[in-house]
Coordinates of C-alpha atoms in Angstrom, one line a residue:
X1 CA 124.7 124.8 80.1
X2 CA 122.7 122.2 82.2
X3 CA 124.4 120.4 84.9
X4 CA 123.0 116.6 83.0
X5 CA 125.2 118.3 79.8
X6 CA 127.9 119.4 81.4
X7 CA 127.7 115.7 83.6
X8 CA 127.7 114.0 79.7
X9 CA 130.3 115.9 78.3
X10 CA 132.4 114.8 81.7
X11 CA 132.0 110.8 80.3
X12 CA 132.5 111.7 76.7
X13 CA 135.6 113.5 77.3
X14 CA 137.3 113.0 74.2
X15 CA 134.4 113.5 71.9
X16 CA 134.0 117.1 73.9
X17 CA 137.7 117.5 72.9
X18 CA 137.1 116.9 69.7
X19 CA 134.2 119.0 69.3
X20 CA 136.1 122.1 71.4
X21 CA 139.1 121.8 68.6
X22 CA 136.5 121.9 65.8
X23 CA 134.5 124.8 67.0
X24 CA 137.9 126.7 67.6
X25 CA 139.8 125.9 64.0
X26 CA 136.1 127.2 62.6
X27 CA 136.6 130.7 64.4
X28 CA 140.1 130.5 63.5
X29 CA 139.7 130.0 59.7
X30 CA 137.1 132.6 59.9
X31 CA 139.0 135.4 61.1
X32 CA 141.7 134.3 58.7
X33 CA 139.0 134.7 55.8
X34 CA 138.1 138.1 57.0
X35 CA 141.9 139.4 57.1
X36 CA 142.5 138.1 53.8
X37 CA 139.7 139.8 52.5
X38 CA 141.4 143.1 54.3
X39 CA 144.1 142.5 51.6
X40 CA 146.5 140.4 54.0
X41 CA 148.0 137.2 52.2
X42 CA 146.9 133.4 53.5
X43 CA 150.1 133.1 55.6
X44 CA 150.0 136.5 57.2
X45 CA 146.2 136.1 57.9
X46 CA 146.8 132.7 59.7
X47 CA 149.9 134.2 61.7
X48 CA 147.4 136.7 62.7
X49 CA 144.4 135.5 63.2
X50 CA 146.5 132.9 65.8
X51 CA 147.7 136.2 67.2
X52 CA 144.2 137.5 68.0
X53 CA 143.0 134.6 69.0
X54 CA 145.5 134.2 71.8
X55 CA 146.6 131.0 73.7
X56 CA 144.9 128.0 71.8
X57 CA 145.4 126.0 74.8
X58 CA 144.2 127.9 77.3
X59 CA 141.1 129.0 75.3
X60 CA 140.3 125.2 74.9
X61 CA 140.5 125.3 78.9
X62 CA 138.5 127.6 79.7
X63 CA 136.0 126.8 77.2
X64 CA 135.8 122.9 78.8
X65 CA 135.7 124.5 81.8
X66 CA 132.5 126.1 80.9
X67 CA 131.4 122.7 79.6
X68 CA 132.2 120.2 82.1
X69 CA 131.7 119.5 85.9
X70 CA 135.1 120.8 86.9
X71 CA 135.1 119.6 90.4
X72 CA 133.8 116.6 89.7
X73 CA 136.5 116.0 87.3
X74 CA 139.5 117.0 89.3
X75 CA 137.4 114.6 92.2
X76 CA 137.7 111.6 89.6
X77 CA 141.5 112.6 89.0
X78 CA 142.4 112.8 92.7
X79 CA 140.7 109.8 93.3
X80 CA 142.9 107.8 90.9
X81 CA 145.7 109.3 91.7
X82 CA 144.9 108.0 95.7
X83 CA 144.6 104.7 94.3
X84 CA 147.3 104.4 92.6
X85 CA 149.5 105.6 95.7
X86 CA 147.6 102.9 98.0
X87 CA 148.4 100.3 95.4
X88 CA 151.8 101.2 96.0
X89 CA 151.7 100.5 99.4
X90 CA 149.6 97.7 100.1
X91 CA 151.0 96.8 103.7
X92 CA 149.8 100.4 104.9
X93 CA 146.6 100.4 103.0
X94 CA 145.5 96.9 104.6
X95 CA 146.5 97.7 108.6
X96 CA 144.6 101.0 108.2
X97 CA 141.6 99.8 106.6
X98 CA 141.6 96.8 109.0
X99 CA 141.8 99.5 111.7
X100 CA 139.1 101.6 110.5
X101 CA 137.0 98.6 110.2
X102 CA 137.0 97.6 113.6
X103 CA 136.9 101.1 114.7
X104 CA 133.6 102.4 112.1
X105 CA 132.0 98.7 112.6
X106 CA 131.7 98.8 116.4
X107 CA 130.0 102.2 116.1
X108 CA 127.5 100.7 113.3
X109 CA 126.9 98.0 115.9
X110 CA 126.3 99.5 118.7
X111 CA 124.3 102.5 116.9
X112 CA 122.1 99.5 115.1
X113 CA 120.8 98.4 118.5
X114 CA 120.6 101.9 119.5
X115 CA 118.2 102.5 116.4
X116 CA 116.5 99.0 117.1
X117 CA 115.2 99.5 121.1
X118 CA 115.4 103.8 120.9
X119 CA 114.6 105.1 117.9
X120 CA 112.9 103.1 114.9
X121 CA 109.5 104.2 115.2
X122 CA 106.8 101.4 115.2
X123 CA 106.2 99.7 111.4
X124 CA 102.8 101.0 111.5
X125 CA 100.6 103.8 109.9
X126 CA 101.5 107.3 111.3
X127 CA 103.3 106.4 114.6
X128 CA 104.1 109.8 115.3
X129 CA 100.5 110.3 116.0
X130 CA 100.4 107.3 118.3
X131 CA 100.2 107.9 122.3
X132 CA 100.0 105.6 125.4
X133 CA 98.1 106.3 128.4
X134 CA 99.8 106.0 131.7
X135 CA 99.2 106.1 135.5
X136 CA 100.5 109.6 135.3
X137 CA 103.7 110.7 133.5
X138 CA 105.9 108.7 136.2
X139 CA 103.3 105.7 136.6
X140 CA 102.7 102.1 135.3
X141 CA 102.1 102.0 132.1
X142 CA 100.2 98.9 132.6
X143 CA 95.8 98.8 133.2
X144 CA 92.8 96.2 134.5
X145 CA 90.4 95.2 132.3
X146 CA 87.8 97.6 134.4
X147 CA 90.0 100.4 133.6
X148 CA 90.2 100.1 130.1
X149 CA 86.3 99.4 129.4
X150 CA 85.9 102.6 131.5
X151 CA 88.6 104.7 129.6
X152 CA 87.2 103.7 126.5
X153 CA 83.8 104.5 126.9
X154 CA 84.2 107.6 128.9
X155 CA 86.9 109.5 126.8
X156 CA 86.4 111.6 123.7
X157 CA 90.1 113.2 122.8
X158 CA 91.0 109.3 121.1
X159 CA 89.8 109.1 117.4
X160 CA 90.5 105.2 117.9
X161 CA 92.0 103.7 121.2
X162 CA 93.0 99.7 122.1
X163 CA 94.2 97.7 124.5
X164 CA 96.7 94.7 124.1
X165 CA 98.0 93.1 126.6
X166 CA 100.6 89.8 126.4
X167 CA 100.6 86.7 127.3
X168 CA 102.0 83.0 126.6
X169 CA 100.5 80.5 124.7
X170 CA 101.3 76.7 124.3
X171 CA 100.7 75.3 121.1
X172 CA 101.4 72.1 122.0
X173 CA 98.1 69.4 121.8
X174 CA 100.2 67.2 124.2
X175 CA 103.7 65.9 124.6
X176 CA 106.3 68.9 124.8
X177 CA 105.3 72.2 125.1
X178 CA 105.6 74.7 122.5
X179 CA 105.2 78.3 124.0
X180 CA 104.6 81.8 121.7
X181 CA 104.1 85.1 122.5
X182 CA 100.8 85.8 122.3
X183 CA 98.4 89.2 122.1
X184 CA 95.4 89.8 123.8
X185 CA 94.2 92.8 121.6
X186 CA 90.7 94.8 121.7
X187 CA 88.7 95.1 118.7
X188 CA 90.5 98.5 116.9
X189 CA 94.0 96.8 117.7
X190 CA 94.6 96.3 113.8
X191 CA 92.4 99.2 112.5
X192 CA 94.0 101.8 114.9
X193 CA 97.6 100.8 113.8
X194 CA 96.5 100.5 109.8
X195 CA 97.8 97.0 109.7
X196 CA 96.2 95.5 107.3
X197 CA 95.6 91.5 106.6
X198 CA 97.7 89.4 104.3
X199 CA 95.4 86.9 104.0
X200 CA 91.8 87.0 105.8
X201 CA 90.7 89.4 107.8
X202 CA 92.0 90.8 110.7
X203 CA 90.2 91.4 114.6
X204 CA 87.3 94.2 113.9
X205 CA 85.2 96.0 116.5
X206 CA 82.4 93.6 115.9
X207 CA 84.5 90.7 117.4
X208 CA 84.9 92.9 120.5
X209 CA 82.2 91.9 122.9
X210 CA 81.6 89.6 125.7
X211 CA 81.2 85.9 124.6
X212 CA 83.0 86.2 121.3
X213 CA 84.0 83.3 119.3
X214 CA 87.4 82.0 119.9
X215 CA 89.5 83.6 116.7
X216 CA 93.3 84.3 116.3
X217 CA 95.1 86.5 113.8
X218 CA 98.5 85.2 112.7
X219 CA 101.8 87.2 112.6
X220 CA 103.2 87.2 109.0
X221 CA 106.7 85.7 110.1
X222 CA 104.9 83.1 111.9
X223 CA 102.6 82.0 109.3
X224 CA 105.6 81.6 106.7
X225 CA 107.5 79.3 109.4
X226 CA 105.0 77.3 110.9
X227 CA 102.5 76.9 107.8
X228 CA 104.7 77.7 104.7
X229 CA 102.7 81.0 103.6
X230 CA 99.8 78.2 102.9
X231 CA 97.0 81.0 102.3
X232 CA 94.4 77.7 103.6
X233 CA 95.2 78.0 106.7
X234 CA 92.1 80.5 107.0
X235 CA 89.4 78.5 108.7
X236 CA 92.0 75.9 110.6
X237 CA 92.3 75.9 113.9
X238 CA 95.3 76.4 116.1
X239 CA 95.6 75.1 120.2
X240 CA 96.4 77.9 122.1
X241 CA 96.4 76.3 126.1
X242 CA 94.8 73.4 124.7
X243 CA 91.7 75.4 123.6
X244 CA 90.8 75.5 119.3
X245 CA 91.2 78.7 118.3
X246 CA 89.6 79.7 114.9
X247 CA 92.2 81.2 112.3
X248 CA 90.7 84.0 110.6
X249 CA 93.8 86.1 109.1
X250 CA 97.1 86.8 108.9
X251 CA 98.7 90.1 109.8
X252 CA 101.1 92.1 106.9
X253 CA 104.6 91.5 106.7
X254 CA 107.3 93.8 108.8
X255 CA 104.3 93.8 111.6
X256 CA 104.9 91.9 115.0
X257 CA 103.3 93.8 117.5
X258 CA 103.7 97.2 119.2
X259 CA 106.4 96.0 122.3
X260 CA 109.5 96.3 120.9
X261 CA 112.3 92.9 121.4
X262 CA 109.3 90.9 121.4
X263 CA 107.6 89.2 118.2
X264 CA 104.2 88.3 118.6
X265 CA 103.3 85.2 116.9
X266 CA 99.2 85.0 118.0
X267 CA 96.9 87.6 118.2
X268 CA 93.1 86.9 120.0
X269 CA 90.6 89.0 120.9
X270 CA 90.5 90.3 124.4
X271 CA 87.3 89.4 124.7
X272 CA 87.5 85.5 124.4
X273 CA 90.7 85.5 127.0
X274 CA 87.8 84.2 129.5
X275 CA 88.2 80.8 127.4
X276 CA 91.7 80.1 129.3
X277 CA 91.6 82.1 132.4
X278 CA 88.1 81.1 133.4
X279 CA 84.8 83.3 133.6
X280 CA 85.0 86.5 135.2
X281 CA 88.6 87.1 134.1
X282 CA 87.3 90.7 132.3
X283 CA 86.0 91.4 135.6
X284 CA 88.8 91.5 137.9
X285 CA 89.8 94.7 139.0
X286 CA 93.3 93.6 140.4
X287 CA 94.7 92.0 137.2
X288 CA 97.0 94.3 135.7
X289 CA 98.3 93.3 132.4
X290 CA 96.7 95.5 129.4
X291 CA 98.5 98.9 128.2
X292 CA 96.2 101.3 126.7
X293 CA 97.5 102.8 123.3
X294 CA 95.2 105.9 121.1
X295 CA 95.1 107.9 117.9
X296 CA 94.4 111.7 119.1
X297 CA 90.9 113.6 117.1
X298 CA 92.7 115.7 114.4
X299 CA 93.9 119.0 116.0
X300 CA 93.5 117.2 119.6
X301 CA 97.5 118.0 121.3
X302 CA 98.8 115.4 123.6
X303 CA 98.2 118.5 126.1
X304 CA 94.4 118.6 125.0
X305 CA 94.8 114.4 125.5
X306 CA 96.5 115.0 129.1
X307 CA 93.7 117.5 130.3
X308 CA 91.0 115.3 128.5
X309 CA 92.0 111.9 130.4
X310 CA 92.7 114.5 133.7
X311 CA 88.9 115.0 134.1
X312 CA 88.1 111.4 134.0
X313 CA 90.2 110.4 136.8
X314 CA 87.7 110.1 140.0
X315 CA 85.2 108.6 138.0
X316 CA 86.8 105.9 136.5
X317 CA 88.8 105.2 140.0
X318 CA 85.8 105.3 141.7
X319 CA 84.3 102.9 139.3
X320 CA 86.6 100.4 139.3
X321 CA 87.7 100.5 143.0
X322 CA 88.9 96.9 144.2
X323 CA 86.6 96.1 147.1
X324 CA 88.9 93.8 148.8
X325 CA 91.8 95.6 149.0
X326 CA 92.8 97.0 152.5
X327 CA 91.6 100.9 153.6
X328 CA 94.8 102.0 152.8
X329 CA 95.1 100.2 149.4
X330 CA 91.6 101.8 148.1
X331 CA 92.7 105.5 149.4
X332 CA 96.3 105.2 147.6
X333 CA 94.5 103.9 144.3
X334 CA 91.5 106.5 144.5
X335 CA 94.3 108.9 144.4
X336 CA 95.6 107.6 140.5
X337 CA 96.4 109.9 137.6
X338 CA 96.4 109.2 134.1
X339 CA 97.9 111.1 131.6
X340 CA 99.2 110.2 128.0
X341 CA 102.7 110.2 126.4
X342 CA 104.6 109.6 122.8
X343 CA 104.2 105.9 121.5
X344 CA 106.0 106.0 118.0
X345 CA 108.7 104.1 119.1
X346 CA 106.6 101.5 121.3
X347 CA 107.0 100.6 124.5
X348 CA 109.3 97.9 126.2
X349 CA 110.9 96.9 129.7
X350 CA 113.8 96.0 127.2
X351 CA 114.7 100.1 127.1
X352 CA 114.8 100.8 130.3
X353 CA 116.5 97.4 131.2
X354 CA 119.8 98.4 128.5
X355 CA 119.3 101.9 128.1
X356 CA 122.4 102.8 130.0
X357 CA 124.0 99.5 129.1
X358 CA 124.0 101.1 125.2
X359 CA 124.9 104.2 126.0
X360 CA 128.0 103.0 127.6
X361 CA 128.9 101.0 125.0
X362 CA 128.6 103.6 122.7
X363 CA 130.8 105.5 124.7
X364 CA 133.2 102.9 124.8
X365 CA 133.8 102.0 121.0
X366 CA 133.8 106.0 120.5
X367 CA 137.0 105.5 122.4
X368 CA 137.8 102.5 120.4
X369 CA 137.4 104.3 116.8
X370 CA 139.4 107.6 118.1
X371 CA 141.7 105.2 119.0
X372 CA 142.0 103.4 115.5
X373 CA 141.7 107.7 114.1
X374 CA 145.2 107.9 116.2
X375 CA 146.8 104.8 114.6
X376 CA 146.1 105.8 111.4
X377 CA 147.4 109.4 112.0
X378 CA 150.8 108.1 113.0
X379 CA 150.9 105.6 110.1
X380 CA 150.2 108.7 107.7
X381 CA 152.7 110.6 109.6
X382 CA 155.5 108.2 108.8
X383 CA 154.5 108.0 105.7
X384 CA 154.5 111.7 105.4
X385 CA 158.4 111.5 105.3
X386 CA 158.5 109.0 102.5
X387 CA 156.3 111.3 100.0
X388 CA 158.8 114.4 101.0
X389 CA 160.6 114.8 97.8
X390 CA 157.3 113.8 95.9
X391 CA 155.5 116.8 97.3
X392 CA 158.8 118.9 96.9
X393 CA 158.4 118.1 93.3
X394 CA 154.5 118.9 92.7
X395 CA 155.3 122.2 95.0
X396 CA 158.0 123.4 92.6
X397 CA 155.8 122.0 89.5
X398 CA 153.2 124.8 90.2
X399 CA 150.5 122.5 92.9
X400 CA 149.5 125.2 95.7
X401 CA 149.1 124.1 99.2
X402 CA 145.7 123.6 99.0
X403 CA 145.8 121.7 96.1
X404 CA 148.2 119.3 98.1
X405 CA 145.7 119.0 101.0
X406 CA 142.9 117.6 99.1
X407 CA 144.5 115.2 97.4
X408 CA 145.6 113.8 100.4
X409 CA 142.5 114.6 102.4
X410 CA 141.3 112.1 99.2
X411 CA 143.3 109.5 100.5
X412 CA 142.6 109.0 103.7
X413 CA 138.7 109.4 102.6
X414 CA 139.4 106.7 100.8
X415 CA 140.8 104.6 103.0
X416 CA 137.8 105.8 105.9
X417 CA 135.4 104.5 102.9
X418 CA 137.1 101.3 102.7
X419 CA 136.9 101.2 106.4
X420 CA 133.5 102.1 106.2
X421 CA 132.2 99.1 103.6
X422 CA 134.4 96.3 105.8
X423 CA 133.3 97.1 108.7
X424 CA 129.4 97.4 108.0
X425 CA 130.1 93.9 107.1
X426 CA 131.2 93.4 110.4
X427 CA 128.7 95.1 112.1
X428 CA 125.7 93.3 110.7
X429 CA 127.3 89.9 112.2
X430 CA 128.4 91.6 115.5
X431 CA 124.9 93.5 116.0
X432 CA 123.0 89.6 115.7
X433 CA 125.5 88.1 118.1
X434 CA 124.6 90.8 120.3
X435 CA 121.0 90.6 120.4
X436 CA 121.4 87.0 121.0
X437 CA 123.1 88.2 124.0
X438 CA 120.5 90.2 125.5
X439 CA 118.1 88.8 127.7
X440 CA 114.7 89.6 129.4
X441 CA 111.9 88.7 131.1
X442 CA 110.3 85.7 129.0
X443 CA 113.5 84.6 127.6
X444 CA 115.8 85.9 124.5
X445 CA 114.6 88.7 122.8
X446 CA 113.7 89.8 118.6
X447 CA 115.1 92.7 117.5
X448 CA 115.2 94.1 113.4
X449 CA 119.0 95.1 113.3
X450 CA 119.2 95.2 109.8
X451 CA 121.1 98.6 108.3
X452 CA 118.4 100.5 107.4
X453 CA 118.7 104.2 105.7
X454 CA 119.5 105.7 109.3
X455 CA 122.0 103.0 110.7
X456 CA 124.0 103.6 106.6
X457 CA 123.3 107.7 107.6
X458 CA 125.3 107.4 110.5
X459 CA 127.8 105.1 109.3
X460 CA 128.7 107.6 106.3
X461 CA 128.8 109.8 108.9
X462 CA 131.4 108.5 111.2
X463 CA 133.0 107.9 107.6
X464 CA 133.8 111.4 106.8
X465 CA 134.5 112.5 110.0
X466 CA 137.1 109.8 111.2
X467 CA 138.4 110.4 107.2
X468 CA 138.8 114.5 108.2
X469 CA 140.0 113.8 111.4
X470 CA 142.8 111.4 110.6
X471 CA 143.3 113.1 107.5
X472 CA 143.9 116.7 108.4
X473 CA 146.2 115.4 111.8
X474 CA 149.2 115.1 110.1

């Protein structure tokens, strides 16, 4: 029979009883019709035709065995019975679920901005493809102008390539000043990532040039709070620097830029960043501030990448050598690498800055939550001797050891489950005060610590395990 069948016949329990005590009188009354026929009389047919058939109830069993999701049954059953013993003792069930909480919430915390600044991978189209190119595996991450136009016209392992590089902008017109984040981003920024627009368009290729018009893409969170989602904005104006800058479009929702702890609220072509920092800003060779992020050719390795930007080196040094730097300045700078590394998390000062911060916190409420696992081991402990005589009884009863062992390895699931729901209720408030804690360069940072699929993965996690671990200690 088919697991959905055998699933249905679980929630229609009594109907299936029904229809098992049916289907069994019929065989019955059927081998009493063939005995009579054999010359037997009604009463001595019956007597053995019951005879034959052997133990009606253990027939039934076995046959709604056959018919039924067994373990998932005798789950349901230990699961009430759990219950009904936590019921019972509501002062233990409370100071262990509290203690769980704390425990299994701190861990969701922690592992939340772990996920945020480590691990989430960049809310674009195929991040794992997406690599940035460095000065060298243990250099600056960070390019001139001059380098960039050089690496993009010289290099041929990138399918697409941008830069972007960030910068404040005051929105203000006069009177107090309102500063964003802003994005100076090449003309494949958008296209390259797959971000598409909301409303408008978004920076193309064909706005990349020298002399561009002076356009801006909004940020989807931005447009909702500043505008109100008003889809006429496109064609307004917004000051950046005191300088009218066209809107054009508005960038999808989930999408605020590539450095992660940062939300970008303006994006402007790279080209038209000569508008605030004065002519010749492209041109200056010791103005670092752009990274440099590509999409390998299909089949193109990040090896085949590494070797590909490895032959353009003295070229594109040579080219863009700063000519009033000191002698020793030029030679250290004619000696730079580039090579290319992983991207689909983003970049950010804000790892490096609280990498080891996290780490040790997640060390620490490890400690915390084995702590809370030992708390809850003694508790069940003394409540071990309580429940003596009541496992006494369902030993003598017929229950086998094992039988014992899940039910109460049920329990203190159940109580790491309970544990489990209060304190990811916990650790969504705790995770926000955190981040409003954290601080970087430019002020107070933005980070999505909402429990995604990953952040519920590892809380179930810890679940079980704290569960088996308390559970199995006593």
């Amino acid at each position: 029979m088919a697991w959905h069948n055998r699933l249905l016949n679980l929630l229609h329990s009594r109907r299936l009883s029904r229809e098992l005590d049916r289907e069994m009188a019929f065989h019955l009354a059927e081998r009493t019709d063939d005995l009579v026929a054999g010359g037997l009389s009604e009463a001595e047919a019956a007597r053995e035709a019951k005879r034959r058939f052997g133990n009606y109830g253990l027939q039934k069993e076995r046959t709604r065995e056959v018919d039924v999701l067994t373990w998932l049954e005798t789950l349901v059953a230990d699961l009430r019975y759990a219950l009904r013993s936590l019921r019972a003792s509501p002062g233990f069930a409370l100071v262990a679920i509290l203690s769980l909480a704390l425990g299994i919430g701190a861990n969701t915390a922690i592992f939340s901005l772990i996920d945020a600044v480590m691990l989430k991978y960049l809310p674009v189209s195929h991040p794992e493809q997406l690599v940035m190119v460095k000065q060298g595996e243990q250099g600056s991450p960070v390019f001139t102008n001059p380098l960039w136009e050089q690496i993009r016209d010289r290099q041929d392992v990138f399918a697409d390539v941008f830069a972007v590089g960030e910068d404040q902008f005051d929105l203000s017109t006069g009177g107090e000043a309102h500063p964003v984040w802003g994005n100076w981003v090449s003309g494949d920024f958008f296209s390259t990532l797959g971000v598409r627009p909301a409303v408008g368009r978004t920076i193309a290729r064909s706005d990349d040039r020298r002399g561009c018009p002076s356009i801006a893409v909004l940020s989807y969170g931005f447009w909702q709070s500043s505008y109100g989602g008003d889809p006429n904005v496109i064609g307004r104006t917004i000051s950046l620097e005191s300088h009218p800058f066209q809107i054009v479009g508005v960038s999808n929702e989930g999408f605020s830029g590539v450095e992660v702890g940062r939300s970008v609220k303006v994006y402007a072509p790279l080209c038209a960043s000569e508008v605030l920092h004065g002519a010749g800003y492209l041109d200056r060779r010791s103005v670092w501030y752009l990274h440099i992020i590509g999409r390998p050719k299909p089949a193109v390795t990040l090896q085949r990448v590494n070797t590909g930007l490895h032959t353009l080196v003295p070229a594109i040094y040579e080219a863009t050598l700063p000519q009033k730097w000191s002698a020793t300045d030029q030679t250290r700078y004619l000696q730079g690498e580039l090579a290319a590394i992983p991207m689909a998390t983003g970049f950010s000062p804000l790892r490096q800055q609280y990498r080891g911060a996290l780490l040790a916190l997640m060390a620490m409420v490890g400690i915390v939550l084995l702590i809370a696992c030992a708390n809850v081991a003694n508790l069940l402990l003394a409540r071990a001797t309580v429940r003596q005589r009541e496992m006494a009884v369902r030993l003598a009863v017929g229950a086998g050891r094992w039988r014992l062992i899940r039910q109460l390895l049920t329990e203190s699931m159940l109580l790491s489950l309970c544990g489990a729901v209060l304190g990811t209720l916990f650790a969504t408030w705790s995770a926000r005060a955190l981040v409003g804690l954290l601080w970087t360069i430019g002020g107070h940072v933005s980070l999505d610590v909402a429990i995604d699929a990953r952040v519920l993965a590892f809380t179930i996690a810890v679940a079980l395990g704290t569960g088996l671990l308390f559970g199995l200690a006593p």
